[in-house]
C-alpha positions as MATLAB code, in Angstrom:
seq = 'YELRKLFSGRMKWLLLLMFAANFVIYYLYLIPVSPVKEEQELYEQMVNRTGDRSALERELVAVEAQIDVLEEEALRRLESGETDYVPSEEEEIRSNVVYKLQEEYREVLGFYSFVDDVEDRSRNLLSFSIFSKEGSFSKRNIEKTAEDFAGMRGVEAEPQDGAGLERMQNFPLTDVLLLVAVGMLSFQIFGTEGRSGMQKLLNTTVRGGKKLRLVKVSTVSICIILYVLALYGSNMWQTGTFVGLPDAGAEIHGIMEFRNIPFPCTAGEYLLLTLLWKAAAACAAGMLFQAVIYRMNGAKAAWIILGAGTALSFLCWFYLP';
ca = [
      34.071  -32.395    9.476;
      34.194  -28.624    9.013;
      31.167  -28.258   11.291;
      32.847  -30.274   14.046;
      36.000  -28.219   13.612;
      33.983  -25.000   13.756;
      32.504  -25.826   17.165;
      35.582  -27.399   18.694;
      37.102  -25.924   21.844;
      35.376  -22.978   23.511;
      33.513  -21.694   20.461;
      30.115  -23.232   21.266;
      30.300  -21.999   24.870;
      31.197  -18.465   23.790;
      28.271  -18.386   21.363;
      25.957  -19.728   24.073;
      27.248  -17.108   26.528;
      26.566  -14.285   24.045;
      23.071  -15.639   23.421;
      22.366  -15.757   27.164;
      23.736  -12.207   27.638;
      21.520  -10.900   24.838;
      18.494  -12.711   26.281;
      18.929  -11.274   29.786;
      19.854   -7.720   28.726;
      16.990   -7.576   26.241;
      14.557   -8.698   28.946;
      15.764   -5.858   31.203;
      15.494   -3.489   28.236;
      11.811   -4.413   27.788;
      10.785   -3.863   31.409;
      10.138   -0.063   31.099;
       7.578   -0.592   28.304;
       5.915   -3.744   29.669;
       2.209   -2.865   30.087;
       0.224   -3.329   33.293;
      -2.247   -6.192   32.866;
      -5.283   -4.084   33.850;
      -4.177   -1.307   31.489;
      -3.795   -3.737   28.588;
      -7.235   -5.239   29.228;
      -8.890   -1.802   29.294;
      -7.036   -0.826   26.114;
      -8.321   -3.918   24.274;
     -11.868   -3.085   25.381;
     -11.684    0.550   24.227;
      -9.657    0.400   21.003;
     -11.563    0.305   17.722;
      -9.471   -1.629   15.223;
     -10.908   -0.318   12.000;
      -9.376    1.004    8.826;
     -12.361    3.207    8.021;
     -11.118    6.792    7.988;
     -14.386    8.450    8.999;
     -14.901    5.982   11.857;
     -11.396    6.699   13.137;
     -12.045   10.431   12.958;
     -15.165    9.944   15.117;
     -13.224    7.789   17.575;
     -10.516   10.445   17.826;
     -13.109   13.153   18.557;
     -14.625   10.974   21.300;
     -11.230   10.231   22.847;
     -10.188   13.877   22.770;
     -13.460   14.784   24.477;
     -12.535   12.403   27.311;
      -9.092   14.008   27.497;
     -10.698   17.462   27.762;
     -12.764   16.225   30.707;
      -9.640   14.847   32.423;
      -7.736   18.085   31.897;
     -10.643   20.238   33.103;
     -10.926   18.106   36.234;
      -7.204   18.445   36.912;
      -7.416   22.225   36.394;
     -10.419   22.476   38.729;
      -8.550   20.649   41.490;
      -5.515   22.877   40.992;
      -7.614   26.046   41.245;
      -9.412   24.772   44.344;
      -6.083   24.118   46.072;
      -6.232   20.296   46.061;
      -2.476   20.015   45.462;
      -2.183   16.830   47.547;
      -4.756   14.940   45.476;
      -3.526   11.537   44.289;
      -5.551    9.852   41.530;
      -6.654    6.302   42.151;
      -5.023    3.429   40.299;
      -8.147    2.992   38.197;
      -8.183    6.681   37.218;
      -4.499    6.606   36.312;
      -4.931    3.480   34.164;
      -7.887    4.996   32.315;
      -5.978    8.219   31.757;
      -2.974    6.325   30.305;
      -5.193    4.305   27.970;
      -7.078    7.362   26.713;
      -3.855    9.216   25.876;
      -2.488    6.083   24.200;
      -5.611    5.766   22.039;
      -5.355    9.417   21.044;
      -1.792    8.887   19.836;
      -2.642    5.725   17.885;
      -5.716    7.192   16.177;
      -3.664   10.239   15.190;
      -0.920    8.004   13.761;
      -3.357    6.089   11.539;
      -5.094    9.250   10.321;
      -1.639   10.770    9.808;
      -0.779    7.872    7.485;
      -3.828    8.587    5.307;
      -2.890   12.292    5.156;
       0.726   11.371    4.412;
      -0.264    9.208    1.419;
      -2.646   11.895    0.146;
       0.072   14.560    0.346;
       2.935   12.604   -1.290;
       1.908   13.569   -4.821;
       1.560   17.261   -3.881;
       4.932   17.273   -2.111;
       6.591   15.580   -5.095;
       5.115   18.163   -7.456;
       6.319   21.003   -5.219;
       9.841   19.559   -5.001;
      10.079   19.164   -8.773;
       9.223   22.848   -9.176;
      12.746   23.636   -7.885;
      15.456   23.443  -10.541;
      17.902   21.739   -8.143;
      15.588   18.691   -7.954;
      14.194   18.675  -11.494;
      17.359   18.190  -13.558;
      16.579   15.582  -16.215;
      18.202   12.191  -15.513;
      19.377   13.172  -12.016;
      19.039   10.849   -9.036;
      16.934   13.367   -7.078;
      14.351   13.673   -9.887;
      14.109    9.915  -10.388;
      13.898    9.380   -6.618;
      11.065   11.909   -6.196;
       9.128   10.437   -9.134;
       9.634    6.868   -7.894;
       8.432    7.817   -4.398;
       5.252    9.359   -5.806;
       4.718    6.291   -7.999;
       5.186    3.870   -5.083;
       2.860    5.682   -2.706;
       0.204    6.121   -5.385;
      -0.376    2.389   -4.963;
      -0.838    2.832   -1.209;
      -4.097    4.765   -1.478;
      -6.205    1.636   -1.107;
      -4.353    0.383    1.993;
      -6.443    0.431    5.175;
      -4.322    0.870    8.300;
      -5.659    0.127   11.778;
      -4.665    1.452   15.205;
      -1.902   -0.778   16.566;
       0.171   -0.809   19.725;
       3.651   -0.437   18.228;
       5.599    0.044   21.481;
       7.045   -3.472   21.474;
       7.941   -3.488   17.779;
       9.595   -0.061   17.977;
      11.485   -1.098   21.096;
      12.728   -4.286   19.429;
      13.873   -2.429   16.330;
      15.948    0.058   18.352;
      18.111   -2.480   20.216;
      21.606   -2.407   18.654;
      23.281   -4.836   21.081;
      21.930   -7.854   19.174;
      23.455   -6.508   15.954;
      26.828   -6.011   17.679;
      26.802   -9.500   19.214;
      25.870  -10.996   15.854;
      28.858   -9.345   14.147;
      31.161  -10.538   16.950;
      29.829  -14.069   16.421;
      30.374  -13.754   12.656;
      33.979  -12.707   13.279;
      34.587  -15.562   15.716;
      33.147  -18.184   13.366;
      35.137  -16.797   10.433;
      38.413  -16.861   12.353;
      37.697  -20.329   13.703;
      37.256  -21.789   10.217;
      40.102  -19.930    8.441;
      42.342  -18.359   11.094;
      43.928  -21.407   12.737;
      44.833  -23.116    9.476;
      46.159  -19.854    8.050;
      48.488  -19.200   11.007;
      49.747  -22.777   11.144;
      50.503  -22.953    7.415;
      48.030  -25.798    6.921;
      46.026  -23.622    4.560;
      48.848  -23.499    1.987;
      49.272  -27.267    2.247;
      45.535  -27.876    1.730;
      45.550  -25.676   -1.365;
      47.942  -28.104   -3.055;
      45.558  -31.071   -2.698;
      42.996  -32.126   -5.327;
      39.950  -30.778   -3.444;
      41.719  -28.452   -1.052;
      41.314  -25.302   -3.143;
      38.038  -23.827   -4.321;
      35.900  -26.829   -3.349;
      37.126  -26.823    0.237;
      36.763  -23.056    0.541;
      33.185  -23.341   -0.760;
      32.423  -25.970    1.896;
      33.885  -23.748    4.624;
      32.004  -20.638    3.508;
      28.757  -22.646    3.261;
      29.275  -24.128    6.726;
      29.860  -20.712    8.290;
      26.875  -19.211    6.430;
      24.534  -21.957    7.664;
      25.724  -21.432   11.247;
      25.295  -17.650   10.904;
      21.705  -18.071    9.665;
      20.889  -20.366   12.585;
      22.429  -17.894   15.033;
      20.406  -15.045   13.479;
      17.234  -17.085   14.006;
      18.233  -17.782   17.618;
      19.149  -14.178   18.529;
      16.369  -12.288   16.766;
      13.850  -15.067   17.282;
      14.374  -14.844   21.045;
      13.961  -11.051   20.855;
      10.682  -11.444   18.974;
       9.441  -14.086   21.407;
      10.237  -11.939   24.447;
       8.647   -8.884   22.851;
       5.453  -10.751   22.012;
       5.302  -12.362   25.475;
       6.150   -9.429   27.751;
       5.153   -6.322   25.767;
       3.048   -7.424   22.826;
       3.379   -7.305   19.040;
       0.767   -6.181   16.501;
      -1.410   -8.907   15.006;
       0.530  -10.747   12.298;
      -2.119   -9.927    9.693;
      -2.469   -6.246   10.647;
      -1.173   -3.564    8.269;
       1.979   -2.087    9.805;
       1.447    1.407    8.393;
      -0.829    2.229   11.315;
       2.363    2.726   13.366;
       4.026    6.040   12.565;
       7.599    4.695   12.583;
       6.746    2.338    9.691;
       4.741    4.837    7.637;
       7.468    5.194    4.985;
       7.368    1.557    3.837;
       6.306    2.063    0.176;
       4.342   -1.168   -0.255;
       1.512   -2.965    1.598;
       3.072   -4.880    4.491;
       1.591   -6.691    7.477;
       3.334   -6.985   10.829;
       4.030  -10.676   10.159;
       5.575   -9.909    6.780;
       7.675   -7.164    8.338;
       9.081   -9.555   10.970;
       9.829  -12.165    8.297;
      11.585   -9.573    6.109;
      13.555   -8.412    9.144;
      14.865  -11.931    9.740;
      15.689  -12.435    6.060;
      17.574   -9.146    5.730;
      19.454   -9.636    9.012;
      20.509  -13.104    7.831;
      21.517  -11.823    4.394;
      23.531   -8.930    5.862;
      25.252  -11.208    8.391;
      26.161  -13.762    5.683;
      27.540  -10.978    3.472;
      29.607   -9.665    6.391;
      30.789  -13.219    7.083;
      32.021  -13.647    3.511;
      33.855  -10.333    3.706;
      35.444  -11.329    7.027;
      36.504  -14.704    5.673;
      38.024  -13.156    2.530;
      40.167  -10.781    4.629;
      41.191  -13.541    7.053;
      42.040  -15.917    4.208;
      44.124  -13.331    2.373;
      46.001  -12.441    5.567;
      46.549  -16.100    6.542;
      44.692  -15.651    9.830;
      47.067  -12.940   11.122;
      45.951  -10.979   14.191;
      46.088   -7.802   12.089;
      42.927   -9.065   10.369;
      41.087   -8.591   13.689;
      42.274   -4.971   13.807;
      41.258   -4.239   10.206;
      37.844   -5.856   10.532;
      37.239   -4.351   13.978;
      38.121   -0.857   12.778;
      35.903   -1.220    9.697;
      32.966   -2.471   11.766;
      33.412    0.296   14.358;
      33.482    2.927   11.594;
      30.319    1.444   10.120;
      28.481    1.661   13.455;
      29.711    5.225   14.036;
      28.307    6.227   10.660;
      25.034    4.485   11.506;
      24.725    6.304   14.855;
      25.887    9.794   13.925;
      25.243   10.451   10.229;
      21.801   12.031    9.644;
];
């Protein structure tokens, strides 16, 4: 009954409209990083997916030698006055792939250096009195970081194309639409009854108090989880289809943006954890929204309070270092 009430009226159409808007805008957002088919094929032929550090160092030397040749050729043409020279499509594709490989090999080797240097950096930080005060958060944090990354020494990272994953992670519109949906669902289940006075009447019945509120909160939470799966699942599907995601079993630390994860984690595990944490955060926000709406009997002022709090949260997220 609560589920039918939740999706009565225009609610289901509004949720569908937001899903469609996210789907289309995210597709447009992916277009600038969508790889050319020929470029992707050449990349797959040239990349060496290995976690062996010495092999990666040799690959990097070979790639940088190719880059030196490209740069010398460009300099020669410039000195000879060939300013109107336009490289062929094949030359441009090869150049793009070589530079991409250089960046990815450097990122993986940078991860190994980063793990090796964590202990030294921790020791250096603790040599300053401001960080070494016994029992302080900073001291415990530095020691915990060194302890966590000590267990990362055996992890073998491989070169991975992280463009799609990084692009997906930096798309805030889905988060905003999800919070709007959470607010709409929360007001739909508690707002109408609060404004009409039905809520007070229900509270006087045998099962109209805590049991009914538990049913309502559970119903909204289930719907929020399903909407999280729809929104972020469609983002993941589009990313994998049009840009590409790392192999599910590949260690994610080969991508520089994910270097700070202090435990072994594959790309598949990272995506699963992303979904779980998004769902947990959205459900927590939904419970907070519902508590405010319930206490204010569905008054329109609840929209203002929740909207202002959410806006402040996003401002902090965007602007605080």
